[in-house]
Amino acid sequence: MPRQEALDLKDQARSYIADNRERVKGFPPNDPAVYELYWTPSQTKARAHSNVLGTQRFLQGLWHSSDPLSQISTTHPLTYADRIRIRKPGDVKFTLGPHIDGGSLERWEDPEYSKVYQSILNGRWEEYDAFDAKHRINANMDLYNGAGACSMFRFFQGWLSMTDTGPGEGTMRLCPLLRHATAYLILRPFFDPLTSILGLGATFPGSDPGACQEYNEETHPHLDLGTTMVSVPHVEPGDFVAWHCDTIHGVDKEHRGHGESSVLYIPTCPMTPRNIDSLMRQRTAAVRFSPPPDYPDAGGQGESGYVGAIDWEKLPEDGLKAMGLGNQKWCLSETMSEGERVPQSHATFFHRPQRASPAALLYTASRNGVVGALNPKDGTGVWRQTLHQNLTEKGETFLAPGDGLVVTASRSGVTAWDALDGRLVWRSADLFEGVAQNVVKTPPSDTSRSTDFVALFRESHSVVRKIDGNDGKILWKYTDSNDYDAIALASTESTVYYVAKNPAVLKGSKIRVTGIDSKSGQESKQYTLAADVDYYDEGTSIGVGGGHDYPFLFWVDSTLKTIKVNVLGSTKVLQQTVDNNSGEDIKNVRVHATSGREFLAHIETTSRSWAEVYKIDDTSSSLSRAYSLPITSDQAVFTATTSPSQTESFFVRVGQSNVTLFSGSSEKAFGAWPREKDGLKIMHAVAEVVRSSNAFAVRVAFVTDSGEWFLARNGKMAWYRPEMLTDVETTAWADIESGGALAQELEIERHKSIVTAYIHRIKRHVRELPNLVKWLQSLPQTILTNLVNGPGSDKTSLASAQKFIIMASDYGLYAMRFSTGQLQWRTTLPPYDRKRPRRKSLFVEGGQVKLLIDGGATFVFDVNDGQRIASQGSPEFRSVARILDSAAEPVSIFVSPKGQPDKIPGMSREGDFLITQQKDQKVIGWSLSEEPKSLWSFSPGKGSKIIDAVSRPAHDPVASIGKVLGNRSVLYKYLSPNLALATSTSEDALTVTLLDAITGTILYTTTHPSIDTSSPISSVISENWFAYSFFGNPSSEPSSPGAKGHHLIITELYESPYPNDRGPLGAQTNYSAFSPSTFSSPPIPHTISQAFLTPQPISHLSVTQTTQGITSRLLLAYLPHTSALIGIPRTILDPRRPVARDPTSLEAQEEGLFRYVPFLDFDPKWYLSHSREVLGVKEVMARSTMLESTGLVFAWGHDVFGTRVSPSMAFDVLGKGFNRMSLVATVVALTVGVGVLAPMVRKKQVEGRWKML
């Protein structure tokens, strides 16, 4: 925080201590260095400061959980109250030796805590991830009730400095070797430090029960703490210092400085169930000004009655929220687990689109606002709709079935879709704000209507609306004036139940149930349940069951030992104790309710699981255990469902080895179907059960932890959908076992010495040896196929058979075969910090896939099978460039977030250049060598920012250096590989600038005023032309320039405006942009531009590629409004098309020009995606093939789409009428004929010669 603010905090702290000197306690008692103060104005203001909270959010972003269902939020920091330190010069009493907090023996003794270090105990210490919170969340770090133990899980310990302090001046000392020191600590009890002999004694050095873990030269000699402990660098008032919870730390034995060393202790704590419980206890202490629960005299008088006490109402809301105070609500949807990706568990179900429909469809909605229906038979999409335009913004989406409808509730409001074909039926006209929390169907209050719906939204308050199922009109609206946290929503024919949690001021929470008259919307009843709300997990352990006839609320308490039920409308709370005979502690309980009076509790321990089915007796108002399913070690999930007639309830268990169907009312198992063990970790499932006589058919759709969606029919896998591809962040082309890879290998060998190249070739042959037998076996089939099949198969083989797309997301790497769209292989990424948004760069070369993750790790995989080859740390970077050095092996150039290229050891070849963009919008050109040098810079101007910068593609061949005109003269193209196109925007203007990347010279610039900068703007450059698109929005005044609409601008570059003229280059024998010699700057090109109005906006532009550049180009454009990909022929966009006149005969016949028309209507033949919708495209990629006529196009985003294009037709492929068998037969017949006739001709020739004699 600002220096002066920190100094003011120190002055306030000293005044607070002086004003209350008689009651203030500290250590040492006579001259304190640490004060037992927790609620001073200085401490509370610092904890609530926006900069401190922002720093804590950043630090939390460095952590992640390898379990996507972990109950943790790293978005919202929680405050832990700690003390204040004011250490005076010369102090030697306040000393802390090397130690780590968070318990000592607990690291080995507590089963959950020890799992944090499992990779170390397994001998794989290199794989230990210190930032994985999975097992720390529920670890018991205080088994012995130690004095001073921290009840909250801290990611980082830390303090805020209030003075200038340097090394040796009473500050912190740290050991930065986090992974190595931790591995040594965990393994230290198992060897003798003097002899290094392994042993299994009962000695844990430095680990005393109830104390922190201590270190010294005797207990842990190999750490060499005298050398490896380093002081915190010089800090100033307002600086924040943080260290990992497992970092060895201590304090200078003596304060040898001249000024005080003053800090406020402020750790970084995530939101977890245990931390929330601790925060609630701490909140009680805060409002009473008593010491927090972890400190001496906890609950005592503390600072109550102190002079100058803090006024809580004067602290900012964000700060109060972090302390558990105030009225601001938590927005938990931002941190929803990755396990709840497409499809969402609460928004997926089987449903018959119409009452008379013989079969059901599978409906689902994703967090990014896509709703749709699938055919359960084969997994094909029946229909889908987008709820909002921006698919990259994720948020809760809820889905409810109706009579012929499905209704969605999202941030866009409430919308009804026809369940059969997905057409829009109605959209509620009411103004919806905030976050959707639920939508349920309800019986109509008027029998003349079909099903109505009730929606719950979190706006400034929780709001319940009843919506007419026929037209979407709002029938009534109920607002919770008490502003409680909504828990659930349920409905009967007469009453809508709104369930909320009422936070108590001092301790715990209560459940408040409000009954709303279904017809009038007036509050009919309200009651508060006597039981505290102490449920374990809001996502899986609390909810509503029972349907419309008998709705009930259930929840599992935080101890995971009791299940509680309240039949809505009654104030009685029923409960049952969970039986645990597994011998292990329960880790999770998930409840699945039917529309009847039964529900199932799925209970999980570390290695086992079982289920208990409970039934509510409405006559006696009691809860009883109907039956229990046996304990098993098989990982499984459960789901509840009812028959289509709604008369029977079922529970379906999906395990690793089988699918089992159980009755909802009895212990009877109707059937079990074997399932092939696939090792998939299933996250959630939905099921449909159809009964025919005594036989059952069960369809189960389930989602795995990697985002894949499967459907099993009676245990057998029916189909699979790779839904995880919606999260792809970067892609790259690859050739797998293809001639392209071989050519690259040969190129590498060409640049090596003879011996090195020979060794390289031997290694390559050894790697290829396993494929020899497979190749020989397929050879006859290949020959036969080539003989029998027509030329179409040749085109597929030559164009795309060995082309693959490598895609990377946060959790996996995938290789897709371009010709079929099928995944060739998939692999899970090793652990790394996933919570912090990180840039990724993906490169493929030499048979390897290299994935670089910003500030995380670099992973190398085999391109053929996805096997991980290597991994290492990765620096923090903004982007990565790949440049070929003299050995033809790519060099990675890391660009820091500030736009500075890293040093390149051993890079001595000149002639490589790089352009980077800094955070201040400045563009800089660099000359690459071992020490990159800045050559030039470009700034877009005051008030402007660069939104995009593009260069020519790496593969951009030019077939002709000139353009032949109708009169046979030539316009010479301005061709330079070093062109960069920068687009920048100000408040309402767009500026396009063409730069020479070597010298930084501005070759061309133009500004378009009166544009809508919030609309998509895209640009592309290729060969000697560039194009860009935007939305022009001029004012209604006559003087306002431009036309309103979507614009597409095309500009061509030539050396001279005159035919057969090279311009300034005409007199030059040689010219290079690297050494201009004659010119102080590159020649300025002659430009020809033309503008077109398009019917739709364009969000992404690209250009097709071919091997030699002979084939005509297509300008690839993605249309977000229609979710379509089109290819506009380059000839259509020729800026030389004559304006206001018809072309001459030479222009029309020789150049193919035709009259310019401002409006560019998209020809249906241009649509590459045809009738397919391609949603949320982030990038359009192009690739050349072995056929000059054919290129590949791949678009990826929410969807992935690939196709082949032949802009100039397939001129190098034989037509469909060509018959290979006829050709072969003709050749064979000719060969036989020649063989038969040859002797006859020879005999005739000989006889003729004799006769002549």
Short mmCIF file of C-alpha atoms in Angstrom, two decimals, residues 14 330 667 731 749 1023 1067 1129 1132:
data_model
loop_
_atom_site.label_atom_id
_atom_site.label_comp_id
_atom_site.label_asym_id
_atom_site.label_seq_id
_atom_site.Cartn_x
_atom_site.Cartn_y
_atom_site.Cartn_z
CA ARG A 14 1.54 3.51 18.76
CA TRP A 330 -20.26 -14.10 -1.45
CA GLU A 667 -33.80 -53.57 -1.15
CA THR A 731 -3.74 -25.46 -30.72
CA GLU A 749 20.65 -34.22 -40.34
CA GLU A 1023 1.39 -11.69 -49.45
CA ALA A 1067 17.65 1.20 -60.08
CA PRO A 1129 -12.80 -15.58 -52.88
CA ILE A 1132 -14.28 -10.77 -55.12
#
